[in-house]
mmCIF file of C-alpha atoms in Angstrom:
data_model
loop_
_atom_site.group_PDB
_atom_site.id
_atom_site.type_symbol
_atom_site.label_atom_id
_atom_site.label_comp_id
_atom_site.label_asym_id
_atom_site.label_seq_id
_atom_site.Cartn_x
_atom_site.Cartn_y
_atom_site.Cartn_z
ATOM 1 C CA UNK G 1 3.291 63.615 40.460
ATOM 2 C CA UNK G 2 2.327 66.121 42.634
ATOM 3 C CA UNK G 3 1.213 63.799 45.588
ATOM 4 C CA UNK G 4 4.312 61.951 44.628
ATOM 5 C CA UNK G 5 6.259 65.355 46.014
ATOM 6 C CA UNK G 6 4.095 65.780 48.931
ATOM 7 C CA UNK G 7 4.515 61.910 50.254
ATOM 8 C CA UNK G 8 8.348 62.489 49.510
ATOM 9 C CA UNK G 9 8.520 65.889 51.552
ATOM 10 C CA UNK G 10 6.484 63.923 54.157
ATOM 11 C CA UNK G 11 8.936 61.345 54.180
ATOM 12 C CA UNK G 12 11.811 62.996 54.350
ATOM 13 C CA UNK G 13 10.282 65.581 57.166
ATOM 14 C CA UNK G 14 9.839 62.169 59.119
ATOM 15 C CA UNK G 15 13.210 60.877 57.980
ATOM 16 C CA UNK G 16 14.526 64.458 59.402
ATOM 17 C CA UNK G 17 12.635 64.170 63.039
ATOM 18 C CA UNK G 18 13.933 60.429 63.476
ATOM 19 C CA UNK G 19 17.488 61.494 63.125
ATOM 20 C CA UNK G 20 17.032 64.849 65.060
ATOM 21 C CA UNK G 21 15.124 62.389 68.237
ATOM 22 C CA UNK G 22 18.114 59.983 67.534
ATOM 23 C CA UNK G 23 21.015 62.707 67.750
ATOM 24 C CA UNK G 24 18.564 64.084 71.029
ATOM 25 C CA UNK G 25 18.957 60.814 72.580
ATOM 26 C CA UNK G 26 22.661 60.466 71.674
ATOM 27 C CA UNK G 27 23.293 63.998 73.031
ATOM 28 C CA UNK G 28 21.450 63.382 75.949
ATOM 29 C CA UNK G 29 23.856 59.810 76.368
ATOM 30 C CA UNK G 30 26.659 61.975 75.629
ATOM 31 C CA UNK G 31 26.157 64.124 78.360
ATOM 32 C CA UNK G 32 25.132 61.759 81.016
ATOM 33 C CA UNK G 33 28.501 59.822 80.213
ATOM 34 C CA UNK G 34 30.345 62.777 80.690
ATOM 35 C CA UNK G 35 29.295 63.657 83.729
ATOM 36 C CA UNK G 36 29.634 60.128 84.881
ATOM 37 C CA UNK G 37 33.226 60.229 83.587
ATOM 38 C CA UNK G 38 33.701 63.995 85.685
ATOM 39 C CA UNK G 39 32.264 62.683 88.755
ATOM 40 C CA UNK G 40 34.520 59.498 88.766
ATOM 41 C CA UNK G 41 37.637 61.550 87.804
ATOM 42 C CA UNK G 42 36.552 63.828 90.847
ATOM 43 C CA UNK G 43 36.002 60.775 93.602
ATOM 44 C CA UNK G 44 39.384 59.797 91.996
ATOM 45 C CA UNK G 45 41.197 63.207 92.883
ATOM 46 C CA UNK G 46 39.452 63.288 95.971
ATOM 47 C CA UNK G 47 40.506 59.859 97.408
ATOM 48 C CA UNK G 48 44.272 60.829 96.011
ATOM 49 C CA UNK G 49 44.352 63.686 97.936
ATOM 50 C CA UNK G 50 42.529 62.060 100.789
ATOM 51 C CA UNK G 51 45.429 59.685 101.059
ATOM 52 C CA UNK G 52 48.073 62.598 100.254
ATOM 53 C CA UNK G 53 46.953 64.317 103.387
ATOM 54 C CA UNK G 54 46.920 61.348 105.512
ATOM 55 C CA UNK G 55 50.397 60.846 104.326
ATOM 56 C CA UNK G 56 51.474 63.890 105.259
ATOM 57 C CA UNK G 57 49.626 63.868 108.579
ATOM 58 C CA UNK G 58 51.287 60.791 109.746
ATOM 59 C CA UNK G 59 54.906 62.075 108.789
ATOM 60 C CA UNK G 60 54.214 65.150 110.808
ATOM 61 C CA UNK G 61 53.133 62.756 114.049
ATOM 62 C CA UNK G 62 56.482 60.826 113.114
ATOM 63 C CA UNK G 63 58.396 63.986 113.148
ATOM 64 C CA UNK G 64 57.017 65.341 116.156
ATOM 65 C CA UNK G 65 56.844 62.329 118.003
ATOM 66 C CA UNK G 66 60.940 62.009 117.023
ATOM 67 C CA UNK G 67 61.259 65.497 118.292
ATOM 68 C CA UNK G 68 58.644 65.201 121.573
ATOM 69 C CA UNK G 69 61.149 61.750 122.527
ATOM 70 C CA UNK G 70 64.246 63.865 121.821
ATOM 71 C CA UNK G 71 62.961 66.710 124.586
ATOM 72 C CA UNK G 72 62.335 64.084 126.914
ATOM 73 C CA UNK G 73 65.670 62.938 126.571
ATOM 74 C CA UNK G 74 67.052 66.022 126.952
ATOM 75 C CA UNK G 75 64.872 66.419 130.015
ATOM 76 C CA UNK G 76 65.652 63.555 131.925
ATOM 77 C CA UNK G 77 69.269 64.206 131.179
ATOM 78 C CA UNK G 78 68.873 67.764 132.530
ATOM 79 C CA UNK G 79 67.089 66.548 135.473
ATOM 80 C CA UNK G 80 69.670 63.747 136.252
ATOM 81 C CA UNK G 81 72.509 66.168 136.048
ATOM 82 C CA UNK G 82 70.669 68.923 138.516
ATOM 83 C CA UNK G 83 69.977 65.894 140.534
ATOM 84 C CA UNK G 84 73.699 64.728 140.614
ATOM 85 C CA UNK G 85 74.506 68.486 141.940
ATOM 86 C CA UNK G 86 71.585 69.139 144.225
ATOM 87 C CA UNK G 87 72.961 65.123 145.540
ATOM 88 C CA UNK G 88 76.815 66.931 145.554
ATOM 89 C CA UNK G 89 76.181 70.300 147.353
ATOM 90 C CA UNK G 90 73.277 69.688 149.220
ATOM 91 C CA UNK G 91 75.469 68.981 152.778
ATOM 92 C CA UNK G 92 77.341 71.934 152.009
ATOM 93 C CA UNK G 93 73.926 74.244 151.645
ATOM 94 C CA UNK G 94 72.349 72.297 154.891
ATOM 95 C CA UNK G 95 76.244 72.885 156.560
ATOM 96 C CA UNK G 96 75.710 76.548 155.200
ATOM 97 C CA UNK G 97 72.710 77.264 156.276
ATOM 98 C CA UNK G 98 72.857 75.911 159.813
ATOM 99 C CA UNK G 99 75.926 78.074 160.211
ATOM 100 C CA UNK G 100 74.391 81.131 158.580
ATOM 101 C CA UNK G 101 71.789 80.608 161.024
ATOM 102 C CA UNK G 102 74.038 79.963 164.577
ATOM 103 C CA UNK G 103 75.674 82.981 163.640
ATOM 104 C CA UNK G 104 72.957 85.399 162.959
#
């Protein structure tokens, strides 16, 4: 009876470091899949904000480019309009001038 004991306490120690190696190697799956899972869900967040900020980049270069065409426009119009004068006065100035200097 008593070796019946002793084989059964052997038995159920080996029972016992079975399930301890099997919940090791579960654990250790556990934790490999989870830090698959957090590395994908990072990539993931990454590329979103990846493409968020190229969103944003290219509406900024739309915006400016909108405003950089708008300050051309402006320009040339200035630059038309000082033409148109400078075209108006300029034989008065020249007329000006020449007299300004036969008098002196």
């Amino acid at each position: 009876m008593e070796e019946n004991i002793i084989s059964d306490i052997i038995e159920i120690d080996e029972q016992a470091k079975d399930k301890m190696a099997d919940a090791d190697k579960k654990r250790i799956q556990i934790i490999a899949s989870a830090k698959s899972e957090r590395d994908e869900i990072i990539s993931d967040k990454l590329k979103k904000t990846h493409e968020k900020l190229a969103a944003i980049e290219k509406s900024e270069n739309d915006k400016a480019a909108d405003k950089n065409t708008v300050i051309e426009e402006n320009k040339q119009t200035e630059i038309s309009r000082i033409d148109n004068i400078f075209a108006e006065k300029s034989n008065g100035w020249v007329e000006e001038i020449v007299k300004a200097i036969i008098n002196s």
